[in-house]
Short mmCIF file of C-alpha atoms and ligand atoms in Angstrom, two decimals:
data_model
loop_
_atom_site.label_atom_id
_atom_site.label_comp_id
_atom_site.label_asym_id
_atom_site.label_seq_id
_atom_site.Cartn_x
_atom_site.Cartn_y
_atom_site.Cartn_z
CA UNK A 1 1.95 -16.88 -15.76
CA UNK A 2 2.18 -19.69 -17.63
CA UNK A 3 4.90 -21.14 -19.88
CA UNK A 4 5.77 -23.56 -23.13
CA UNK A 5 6.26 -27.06 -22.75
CA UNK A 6 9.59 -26.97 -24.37
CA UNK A 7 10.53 -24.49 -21.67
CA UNK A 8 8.88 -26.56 -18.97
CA UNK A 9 11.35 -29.13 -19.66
CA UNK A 10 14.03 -27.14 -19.82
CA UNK A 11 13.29 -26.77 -16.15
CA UNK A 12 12.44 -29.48 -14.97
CA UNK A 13 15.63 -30.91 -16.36
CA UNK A 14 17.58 -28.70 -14.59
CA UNK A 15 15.76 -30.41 -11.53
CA UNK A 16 16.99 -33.45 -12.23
CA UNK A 17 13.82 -34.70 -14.01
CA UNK A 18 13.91 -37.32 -16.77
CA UNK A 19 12.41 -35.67 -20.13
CA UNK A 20 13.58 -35.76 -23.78
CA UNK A 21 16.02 -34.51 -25.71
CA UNK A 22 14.65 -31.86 -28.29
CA UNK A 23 14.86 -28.52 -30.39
CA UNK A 24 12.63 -25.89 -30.43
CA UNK A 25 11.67 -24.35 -34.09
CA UNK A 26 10.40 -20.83 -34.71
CA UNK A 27 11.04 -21.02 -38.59
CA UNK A 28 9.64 -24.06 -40.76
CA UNK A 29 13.94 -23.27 -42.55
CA UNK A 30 15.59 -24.54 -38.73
CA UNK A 31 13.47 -27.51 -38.44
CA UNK A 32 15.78 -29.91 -40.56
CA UNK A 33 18.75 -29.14 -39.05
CA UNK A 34 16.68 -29.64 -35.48
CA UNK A 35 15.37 -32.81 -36.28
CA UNK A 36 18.91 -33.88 -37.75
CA UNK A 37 20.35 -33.54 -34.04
CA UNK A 38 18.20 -35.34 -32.61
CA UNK A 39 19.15 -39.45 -32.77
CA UNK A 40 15.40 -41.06 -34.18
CA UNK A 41 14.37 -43.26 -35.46
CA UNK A 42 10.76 -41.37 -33.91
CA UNK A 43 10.55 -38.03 -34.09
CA UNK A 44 7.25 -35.90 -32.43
CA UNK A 45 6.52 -32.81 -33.84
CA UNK A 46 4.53 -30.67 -30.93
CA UNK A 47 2.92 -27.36 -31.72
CA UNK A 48 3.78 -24.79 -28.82
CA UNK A 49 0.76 -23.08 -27.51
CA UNK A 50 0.01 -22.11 -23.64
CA UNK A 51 -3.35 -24.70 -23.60
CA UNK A 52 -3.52 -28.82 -23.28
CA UNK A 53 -5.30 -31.33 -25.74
CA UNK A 54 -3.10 -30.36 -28.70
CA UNK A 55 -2.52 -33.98 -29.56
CA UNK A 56 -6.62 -34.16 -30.19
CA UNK A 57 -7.18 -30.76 -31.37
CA UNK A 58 -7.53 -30.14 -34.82
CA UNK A 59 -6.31 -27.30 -36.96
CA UNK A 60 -8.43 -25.20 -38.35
CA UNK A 61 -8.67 -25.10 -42.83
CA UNK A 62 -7.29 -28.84 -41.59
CA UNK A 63 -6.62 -30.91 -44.74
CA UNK A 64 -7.79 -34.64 -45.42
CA UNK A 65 -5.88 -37.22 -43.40
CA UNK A 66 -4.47 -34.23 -41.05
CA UNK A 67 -4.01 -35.41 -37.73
CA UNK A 68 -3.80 -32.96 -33.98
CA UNK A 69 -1.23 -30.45 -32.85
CA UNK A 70 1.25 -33.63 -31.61
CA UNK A 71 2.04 -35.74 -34.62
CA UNK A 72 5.14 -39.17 -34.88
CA UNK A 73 7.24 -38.62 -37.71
CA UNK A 74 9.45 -41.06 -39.17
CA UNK A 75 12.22 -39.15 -40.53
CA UNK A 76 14.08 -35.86 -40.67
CA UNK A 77 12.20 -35.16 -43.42
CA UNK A 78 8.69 -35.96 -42.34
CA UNK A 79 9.25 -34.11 -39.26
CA UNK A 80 10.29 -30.74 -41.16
CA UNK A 81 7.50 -31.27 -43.46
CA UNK A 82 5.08 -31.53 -40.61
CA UNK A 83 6.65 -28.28 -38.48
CA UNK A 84 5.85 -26.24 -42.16
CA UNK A 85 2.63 -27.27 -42.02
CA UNK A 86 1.76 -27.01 -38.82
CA UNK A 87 3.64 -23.25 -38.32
CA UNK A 88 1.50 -20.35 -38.12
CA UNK A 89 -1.38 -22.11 -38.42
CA UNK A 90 -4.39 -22.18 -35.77
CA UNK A 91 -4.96 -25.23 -33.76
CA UNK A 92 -8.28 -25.39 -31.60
CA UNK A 93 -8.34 -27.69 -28.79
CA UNK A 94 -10.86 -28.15 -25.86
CA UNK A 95 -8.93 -25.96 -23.91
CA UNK A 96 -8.31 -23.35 -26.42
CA UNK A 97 -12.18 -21.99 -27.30
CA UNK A 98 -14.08 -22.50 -30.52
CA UNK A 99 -10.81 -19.40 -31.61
CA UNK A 100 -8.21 -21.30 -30.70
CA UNK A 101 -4.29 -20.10 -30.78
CA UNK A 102 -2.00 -19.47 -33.59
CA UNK A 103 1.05 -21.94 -33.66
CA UNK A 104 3.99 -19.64 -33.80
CA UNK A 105 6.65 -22.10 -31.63
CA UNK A 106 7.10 -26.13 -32.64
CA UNK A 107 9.13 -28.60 -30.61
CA UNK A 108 10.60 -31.68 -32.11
CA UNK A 109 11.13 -34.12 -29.54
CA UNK A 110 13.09 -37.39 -29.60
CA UNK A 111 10.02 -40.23 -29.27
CA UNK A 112 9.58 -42.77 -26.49
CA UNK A 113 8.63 -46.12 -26.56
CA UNK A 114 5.98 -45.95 -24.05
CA UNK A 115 4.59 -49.21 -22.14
CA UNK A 116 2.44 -46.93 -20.18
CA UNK A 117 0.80 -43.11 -18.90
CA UNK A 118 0.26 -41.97 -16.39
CA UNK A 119 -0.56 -38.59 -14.59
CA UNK A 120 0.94 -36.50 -11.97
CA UNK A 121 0.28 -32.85 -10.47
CA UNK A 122 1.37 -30.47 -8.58
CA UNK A 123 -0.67 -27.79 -7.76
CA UNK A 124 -1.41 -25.09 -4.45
CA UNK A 125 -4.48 -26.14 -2.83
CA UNK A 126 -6.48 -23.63 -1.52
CA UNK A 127 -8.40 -25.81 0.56
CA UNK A 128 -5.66 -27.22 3.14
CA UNK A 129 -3.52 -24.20 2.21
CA UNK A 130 -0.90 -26.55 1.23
CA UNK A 131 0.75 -28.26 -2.11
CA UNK A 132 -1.46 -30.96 -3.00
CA UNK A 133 -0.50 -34.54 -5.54
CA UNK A 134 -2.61 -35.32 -7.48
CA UNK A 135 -1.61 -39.24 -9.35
CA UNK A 136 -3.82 -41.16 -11.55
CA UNK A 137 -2.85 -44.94 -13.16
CA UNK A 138 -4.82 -42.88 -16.25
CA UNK A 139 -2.28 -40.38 -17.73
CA UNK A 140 -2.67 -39.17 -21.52
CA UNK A 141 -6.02 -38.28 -21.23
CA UNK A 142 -7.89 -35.32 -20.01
CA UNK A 143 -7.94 -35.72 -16.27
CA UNK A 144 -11.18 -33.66 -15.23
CA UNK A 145 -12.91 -36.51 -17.21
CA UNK A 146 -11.53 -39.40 -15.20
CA UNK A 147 -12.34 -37.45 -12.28
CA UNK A 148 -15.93 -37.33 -13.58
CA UNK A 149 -15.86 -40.60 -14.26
CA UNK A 150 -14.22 -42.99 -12.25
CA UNK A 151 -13.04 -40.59 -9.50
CA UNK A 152 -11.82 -43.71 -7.52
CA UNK A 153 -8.49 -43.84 -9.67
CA UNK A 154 -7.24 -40.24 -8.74
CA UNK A 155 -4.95 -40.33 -5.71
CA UNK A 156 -4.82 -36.87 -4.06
CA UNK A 157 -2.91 -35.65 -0.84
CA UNK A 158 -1.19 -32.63 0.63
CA UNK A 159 2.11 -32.41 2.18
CA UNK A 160 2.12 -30.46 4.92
CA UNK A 161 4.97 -27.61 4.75
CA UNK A 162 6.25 -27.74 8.40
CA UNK A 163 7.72 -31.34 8.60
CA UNK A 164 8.45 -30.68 4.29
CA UNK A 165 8.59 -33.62 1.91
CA UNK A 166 9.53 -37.20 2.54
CA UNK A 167 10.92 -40.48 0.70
CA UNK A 168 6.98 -41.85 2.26
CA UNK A 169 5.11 -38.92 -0.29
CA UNK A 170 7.25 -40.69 -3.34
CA UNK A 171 6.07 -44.21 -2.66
CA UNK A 172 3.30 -43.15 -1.94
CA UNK A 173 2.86 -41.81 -5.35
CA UNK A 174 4.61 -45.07 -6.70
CA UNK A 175 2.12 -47.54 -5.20
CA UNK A 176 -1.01 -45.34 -6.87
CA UNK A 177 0.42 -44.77 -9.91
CA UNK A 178 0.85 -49.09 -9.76
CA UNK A 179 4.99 -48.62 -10.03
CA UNK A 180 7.32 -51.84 -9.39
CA UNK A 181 10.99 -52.41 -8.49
CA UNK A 182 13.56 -49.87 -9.12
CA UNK A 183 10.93 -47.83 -10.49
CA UNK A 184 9.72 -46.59 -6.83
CA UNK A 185 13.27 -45.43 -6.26
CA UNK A 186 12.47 -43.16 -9.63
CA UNK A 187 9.54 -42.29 -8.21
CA UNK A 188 10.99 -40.93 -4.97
CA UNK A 189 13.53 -39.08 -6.85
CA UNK A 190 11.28 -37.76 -9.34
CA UNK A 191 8.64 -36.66 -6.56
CA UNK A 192 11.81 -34.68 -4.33
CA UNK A 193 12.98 -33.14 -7.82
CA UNK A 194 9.33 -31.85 -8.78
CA UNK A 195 8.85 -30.80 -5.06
CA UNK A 196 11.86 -28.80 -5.24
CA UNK A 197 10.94 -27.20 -8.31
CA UNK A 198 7.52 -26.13 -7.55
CA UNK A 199 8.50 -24.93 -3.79
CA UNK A 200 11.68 -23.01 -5.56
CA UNK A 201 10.21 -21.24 -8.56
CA UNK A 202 6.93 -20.64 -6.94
CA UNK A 203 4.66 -22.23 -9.11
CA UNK A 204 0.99 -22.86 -8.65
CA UNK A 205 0.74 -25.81 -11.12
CA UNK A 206 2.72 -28.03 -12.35
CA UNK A 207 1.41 -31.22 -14.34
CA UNK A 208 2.59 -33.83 -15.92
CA UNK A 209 0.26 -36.49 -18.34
CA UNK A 210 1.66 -38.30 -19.50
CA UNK A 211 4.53 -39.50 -16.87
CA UNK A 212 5.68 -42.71 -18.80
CA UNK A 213 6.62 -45.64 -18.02
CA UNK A 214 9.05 -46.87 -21.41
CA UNK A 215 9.51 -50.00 -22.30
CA UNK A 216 12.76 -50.09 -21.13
CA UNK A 217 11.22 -49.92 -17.49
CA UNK A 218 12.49 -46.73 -17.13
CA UNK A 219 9.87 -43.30 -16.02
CA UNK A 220 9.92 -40.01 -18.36
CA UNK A 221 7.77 -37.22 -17.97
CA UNK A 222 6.41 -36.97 -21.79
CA UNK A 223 4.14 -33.68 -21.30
CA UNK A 224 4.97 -30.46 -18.51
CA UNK A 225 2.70 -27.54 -18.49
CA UNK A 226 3.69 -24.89 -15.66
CA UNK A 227 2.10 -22.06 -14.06
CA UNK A 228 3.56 -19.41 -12.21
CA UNK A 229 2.42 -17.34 -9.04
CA UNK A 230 2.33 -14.02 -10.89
CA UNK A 231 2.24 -12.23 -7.73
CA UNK A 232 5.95 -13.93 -6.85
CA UNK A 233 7.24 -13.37 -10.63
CA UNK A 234 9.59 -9.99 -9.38
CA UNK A 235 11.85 -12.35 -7.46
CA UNK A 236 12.60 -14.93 -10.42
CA UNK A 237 14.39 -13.37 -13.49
CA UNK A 238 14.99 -16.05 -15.32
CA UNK A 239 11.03 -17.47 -15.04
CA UNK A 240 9.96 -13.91 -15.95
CA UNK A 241 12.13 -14.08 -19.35
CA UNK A 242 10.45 -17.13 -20.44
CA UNK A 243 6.91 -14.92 -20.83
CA UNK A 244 5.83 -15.35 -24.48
CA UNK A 245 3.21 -12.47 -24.89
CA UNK A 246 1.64 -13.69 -28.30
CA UNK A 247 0.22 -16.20 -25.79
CA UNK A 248 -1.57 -13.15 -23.39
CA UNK A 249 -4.80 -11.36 -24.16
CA UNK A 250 -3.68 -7.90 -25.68
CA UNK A 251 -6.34 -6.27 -23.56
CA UNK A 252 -5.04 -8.08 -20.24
CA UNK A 253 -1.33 -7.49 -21.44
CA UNK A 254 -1.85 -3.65 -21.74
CA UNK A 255 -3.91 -3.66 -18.24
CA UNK A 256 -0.60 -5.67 -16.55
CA UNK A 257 1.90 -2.76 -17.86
CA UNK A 258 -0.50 -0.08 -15.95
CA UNK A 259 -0.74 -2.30 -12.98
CA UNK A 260 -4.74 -3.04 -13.68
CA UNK A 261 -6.51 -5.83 -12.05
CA UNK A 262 -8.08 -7.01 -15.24
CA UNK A 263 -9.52 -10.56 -16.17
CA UNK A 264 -11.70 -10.20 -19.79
CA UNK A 265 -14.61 -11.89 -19.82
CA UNK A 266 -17.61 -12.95 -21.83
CA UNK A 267 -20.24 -10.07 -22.10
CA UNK A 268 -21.61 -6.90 -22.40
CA UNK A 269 -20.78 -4.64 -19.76
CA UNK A 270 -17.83 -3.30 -19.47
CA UNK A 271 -16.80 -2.45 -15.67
CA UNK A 272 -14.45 -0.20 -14.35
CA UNK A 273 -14.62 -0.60 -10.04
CA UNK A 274 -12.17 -0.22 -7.58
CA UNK A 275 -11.45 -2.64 -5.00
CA UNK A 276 -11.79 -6.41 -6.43
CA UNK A 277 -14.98 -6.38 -3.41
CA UNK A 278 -16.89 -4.37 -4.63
CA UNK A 279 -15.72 -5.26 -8.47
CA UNK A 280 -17.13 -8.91 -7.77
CA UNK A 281 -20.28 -7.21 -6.12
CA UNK A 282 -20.85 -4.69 -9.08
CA UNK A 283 -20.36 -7.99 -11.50
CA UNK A 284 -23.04 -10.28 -9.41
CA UNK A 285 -25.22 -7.29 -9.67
CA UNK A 286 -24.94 -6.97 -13.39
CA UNK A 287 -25.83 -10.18 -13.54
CA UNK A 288 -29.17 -9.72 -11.20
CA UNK A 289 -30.22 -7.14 -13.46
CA UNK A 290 -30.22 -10.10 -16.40
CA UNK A 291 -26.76 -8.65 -18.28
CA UNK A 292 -23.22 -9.94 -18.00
CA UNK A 293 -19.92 -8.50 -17.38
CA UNK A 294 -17.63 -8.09 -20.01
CA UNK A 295 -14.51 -7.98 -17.73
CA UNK A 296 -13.31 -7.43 -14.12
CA UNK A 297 -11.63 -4.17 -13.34
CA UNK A 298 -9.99 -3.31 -10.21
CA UNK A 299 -8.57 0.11 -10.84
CA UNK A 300 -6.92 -0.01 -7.41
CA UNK A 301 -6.53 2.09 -4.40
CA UNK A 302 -4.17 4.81 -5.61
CA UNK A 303 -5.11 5.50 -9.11
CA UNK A 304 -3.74 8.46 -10.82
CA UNK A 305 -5.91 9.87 -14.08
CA UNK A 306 -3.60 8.28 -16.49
CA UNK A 307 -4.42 4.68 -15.46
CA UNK A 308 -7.72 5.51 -15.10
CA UNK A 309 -7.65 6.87 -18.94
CA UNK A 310 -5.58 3.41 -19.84
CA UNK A 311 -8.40 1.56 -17.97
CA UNK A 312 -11.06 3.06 -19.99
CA UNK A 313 -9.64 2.56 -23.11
CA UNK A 314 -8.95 -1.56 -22.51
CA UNK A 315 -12.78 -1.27 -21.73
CA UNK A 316 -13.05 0.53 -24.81
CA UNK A 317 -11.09 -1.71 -27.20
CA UNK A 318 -13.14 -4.92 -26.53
CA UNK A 319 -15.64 -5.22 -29.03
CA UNK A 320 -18.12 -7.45 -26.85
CA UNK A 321 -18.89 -4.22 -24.60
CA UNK A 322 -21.87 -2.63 -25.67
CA UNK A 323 -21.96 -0.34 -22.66
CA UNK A 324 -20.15 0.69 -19.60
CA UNK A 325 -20.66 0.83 -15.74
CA UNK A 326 -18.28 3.26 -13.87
CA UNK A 327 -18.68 2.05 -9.99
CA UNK A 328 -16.52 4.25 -7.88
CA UNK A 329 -16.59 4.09 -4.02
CA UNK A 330 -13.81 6.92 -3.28
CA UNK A 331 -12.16 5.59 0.01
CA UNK A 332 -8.21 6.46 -0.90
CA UNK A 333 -9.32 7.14 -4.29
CA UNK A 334 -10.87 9.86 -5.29
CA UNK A 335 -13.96 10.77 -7.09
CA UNK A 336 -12.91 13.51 -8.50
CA UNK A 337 -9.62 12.01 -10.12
CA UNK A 338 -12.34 9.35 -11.32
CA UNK A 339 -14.28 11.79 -13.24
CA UNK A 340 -11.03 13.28 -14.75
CA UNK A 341 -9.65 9.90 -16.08
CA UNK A 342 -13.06 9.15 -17.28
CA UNK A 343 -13.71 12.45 -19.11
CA UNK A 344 -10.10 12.57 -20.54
CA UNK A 345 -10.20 8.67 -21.81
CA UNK A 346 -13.98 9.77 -23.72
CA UNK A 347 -12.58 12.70 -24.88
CA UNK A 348 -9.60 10.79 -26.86
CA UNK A 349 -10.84 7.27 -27.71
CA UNK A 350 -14.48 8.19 -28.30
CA UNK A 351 -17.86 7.19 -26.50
CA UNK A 352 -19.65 4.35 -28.71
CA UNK A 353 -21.72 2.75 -26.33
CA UNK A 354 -24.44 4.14 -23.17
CA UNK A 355 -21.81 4.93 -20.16
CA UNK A 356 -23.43 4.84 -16.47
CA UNK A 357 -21.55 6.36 -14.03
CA UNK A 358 -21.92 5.97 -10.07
CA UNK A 359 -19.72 7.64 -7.48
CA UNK A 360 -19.73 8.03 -3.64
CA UNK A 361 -17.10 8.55 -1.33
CA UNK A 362 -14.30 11.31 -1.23
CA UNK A 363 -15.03 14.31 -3.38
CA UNK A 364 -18.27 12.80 -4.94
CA UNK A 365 -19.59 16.73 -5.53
CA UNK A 366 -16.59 17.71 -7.58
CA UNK A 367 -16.63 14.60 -8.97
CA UNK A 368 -20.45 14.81 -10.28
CA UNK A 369 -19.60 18.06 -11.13
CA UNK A 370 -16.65 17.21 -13.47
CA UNK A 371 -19.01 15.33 -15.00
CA UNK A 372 -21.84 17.12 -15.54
CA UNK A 373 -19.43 19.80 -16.65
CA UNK A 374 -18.40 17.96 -19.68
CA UNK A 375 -21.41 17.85 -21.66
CA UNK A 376 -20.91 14.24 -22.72
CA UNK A 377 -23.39 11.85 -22.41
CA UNK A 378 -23.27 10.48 -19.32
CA UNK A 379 -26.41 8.68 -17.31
CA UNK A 380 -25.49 9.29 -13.59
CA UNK A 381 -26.61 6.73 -10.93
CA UNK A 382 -27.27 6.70 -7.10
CA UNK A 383 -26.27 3.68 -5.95
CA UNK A 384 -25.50 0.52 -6.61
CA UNK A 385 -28.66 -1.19 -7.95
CA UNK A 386 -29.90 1.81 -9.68
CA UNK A 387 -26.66 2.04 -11.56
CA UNK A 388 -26.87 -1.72 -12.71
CA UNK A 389 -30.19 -1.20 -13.56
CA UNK A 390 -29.63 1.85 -15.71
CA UNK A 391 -26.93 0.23 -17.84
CA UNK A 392 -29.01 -3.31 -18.47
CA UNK A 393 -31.81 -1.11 -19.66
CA UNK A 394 -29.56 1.64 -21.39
CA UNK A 395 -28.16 -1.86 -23.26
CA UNK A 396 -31.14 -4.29 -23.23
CA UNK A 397 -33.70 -1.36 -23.88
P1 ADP B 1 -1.32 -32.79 -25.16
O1 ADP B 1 -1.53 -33.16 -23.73
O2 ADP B 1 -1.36 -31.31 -25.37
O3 ADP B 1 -2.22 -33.53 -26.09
P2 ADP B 1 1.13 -34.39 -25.04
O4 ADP B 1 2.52 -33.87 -24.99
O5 ADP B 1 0.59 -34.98 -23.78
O6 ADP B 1 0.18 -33.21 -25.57
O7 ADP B 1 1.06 -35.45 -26.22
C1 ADP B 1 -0.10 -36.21 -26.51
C2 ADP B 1 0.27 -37.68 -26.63
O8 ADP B 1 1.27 -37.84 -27.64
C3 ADP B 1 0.87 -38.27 -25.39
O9 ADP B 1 -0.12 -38.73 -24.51
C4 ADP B 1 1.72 -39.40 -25.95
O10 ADP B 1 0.92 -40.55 -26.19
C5 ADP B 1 2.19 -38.86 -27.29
N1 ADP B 1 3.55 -38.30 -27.20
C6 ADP B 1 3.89 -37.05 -26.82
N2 ADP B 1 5.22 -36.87 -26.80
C7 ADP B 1 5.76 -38.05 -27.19
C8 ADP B 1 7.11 -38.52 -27.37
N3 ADP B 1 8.18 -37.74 -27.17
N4 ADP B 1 7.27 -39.80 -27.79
C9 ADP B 1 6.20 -40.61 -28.00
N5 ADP B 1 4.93 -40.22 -27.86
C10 ADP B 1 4.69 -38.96 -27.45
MG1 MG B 2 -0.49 -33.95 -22.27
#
């Protein structure tokens, strides 16, 4: 799960860690008051949305002389005449897609005078199993492209979670990042407090670019963009409030409340599979057969009819899918509950699009039977490949 910067730094201020003071603005009416509270004479205007690069995105109907999604404003005024221009509008960066995401938060931040950025990240490695640092002297910019590039200035290590943190990880970060003076005590402060947070709350990423050093000599962290272990969300309340659903994918949002396993993706075929083994196995063999999934679905071990009918529809509802593979191997689950939830979802939303079905396992006769039973139009399959194969062709011709 991931959250707003404005919330981010919330957060991490309650950890201790040096950010700015600001105000966040849901209506363009609240921003002059906002920006009134805050001391100037910079203000930065910073369109909310759950992706990086807004300060070189670009909106889109932009006007002449319209800068990114991160703009400096001069004065209380400037800054409430950029939030109404940038509200509701949709900003496209390189991590947003081509769509990119309607602006529907804005946080006005007191500016920095920054001497220089810098990056640092948190993040789980899967790797070593362990939290990894990652520290570049290049902050501000997009990091996978210094890694491309001159890999040689990222600094990455892991901490290893028996002997915990130490004041060593800090400077260590300090001497990469090219930090002097009282600024490697910051740095050791700042690396504990972020530890802390991250370990605490459970997160799986947590980066900041730019960390600043001002021009006052003193380190800020300018940018935070958190993610969350959704799998450890039930034991933090107050992480779980901060969810801000107009930033989700509807069809993944409706799959969560039903306990789904669903990721959208790019194409055609829309899958419906239980266990996420054999889901990745019926995707790589969609793709064999020269087609490509249009989501995973895990429908789970236990699944009653009702979340099988909920699965169908969010299957359904994507407009990409232009047919559907049912891949059932009844272990736990059923067939026959399969073939229930199937028939039941066709029967309410509709069948638009070829629908292959292939069961085995528990109950596969009454299963088949359900199905041939309903008189829909359903193209049964034998096994795996034969199934894939059936739905390319029912969709490629
Ligand atoms: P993004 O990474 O989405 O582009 P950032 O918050 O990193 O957004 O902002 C982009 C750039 O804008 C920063 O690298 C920094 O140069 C500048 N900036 C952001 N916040 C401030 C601030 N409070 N004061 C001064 N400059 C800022
Ligand atoms: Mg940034």
């Amino acid at each position: 799960m991931n959250i707003h910067e404005y919330q981010a730094k919330a957060l991490l201020r309650s950890y201790g860690v040096p950010v700015s003071d600001g105000r966040v603005v849901l209506r363009a009416e609240e921003a002059k008051t906002a920006a009134g509270e805050l001391d100037g004479p910079l203000w930065v205007v910073k369109a909310q949305i759950h992706a990086g690069g807004r300060g070189k995105g670009s909106f889109k109907e932009a006007e002449a002389g319209e800068k990114g999604g991160v703009r400096l404003a001069k004065s209380v005024e400037e800054a409430e005449a950029m939030t109404k221009q940038m509200l509701g509008r949709t900003l496209v960066t390189h991590q947003t897609g081509p769509a990119g995401k309607q602006v529907n938060r804005i946080y006005i931040e007191d500016g920095s005078d920054i001497e220089t950025e810098l990056y640092l990240a948190l993040l789980v490695d899967r790797g070593t199993s362990r939290v990894s640092f990652v520290c570049s002297t290049e902050g501000g910019m997009d990091i996978e492209e210094v890694a491309a590039k001159t890999p040689e200035k990222i600094l990455s290590f892991s901490v290893d979670p028996a002997s915990g943190l130490s004041d060593f990880h800090g400077r260590r970060v300090a001497f990469a990042l090219g930090l002097k003076g009282p600024q490697v005590k910051q740095c050791v402060a700042l690396v504990k407090n972020l530890y802390r947070a991250f370990i605490e709350k459970d997160m799986e990423m947590l980066e900041i670019n730019p960390l600043i050093v001002m021009t006052d000599g003193n380190l800020k962290a300018l940018d935070a963009k958190i993610g969350f272990d959704g799998n450890a969300i039930y034991r933090h309340a107050d992480i779980a409030a901060l969810r801000d659903e107009t930033e989700e994918d509807p069809k993944e949002l409706a799959a969560s409340k039903y306990d789904l396993n669903y990721i959208a993706l790019d194409g055609e075929i829309g899958c419906m599979v239980n266990g996420a083994g054999l889901a990745m196995a019926t995707m790589d063999i969609i793709k064999l057969y020269g087609a490509e999934p249009a989501n995973f679905l895990d429908v789970g071990g236990g699944a009653t009819k009702e979340k099988v009918t909920e699965a169908f529809k969010i299957i359904t509802s994507d407009p990409n899918v232009k047919g559907i593979l049912v891949n059932i191997f009844g272990g736990i689950m059923r067939c026959d509950i399969i073939a229930e939830g199937t028939i039941a979802a066709v029967k309410e939303v509709g069948l638009q699009v070829p629908l292959v079905v292939r069961l085995e396992g528990t109950n596969v006769e009454q299963g088949k039977q359900i199905i041939n039973d309903s008189g829909l139009n359903v193209i049964a399959a034998d096994n795996l490949s034969d199934a894939a194969e059936k739905i390319v062709k029912a969709v490629k011709g």
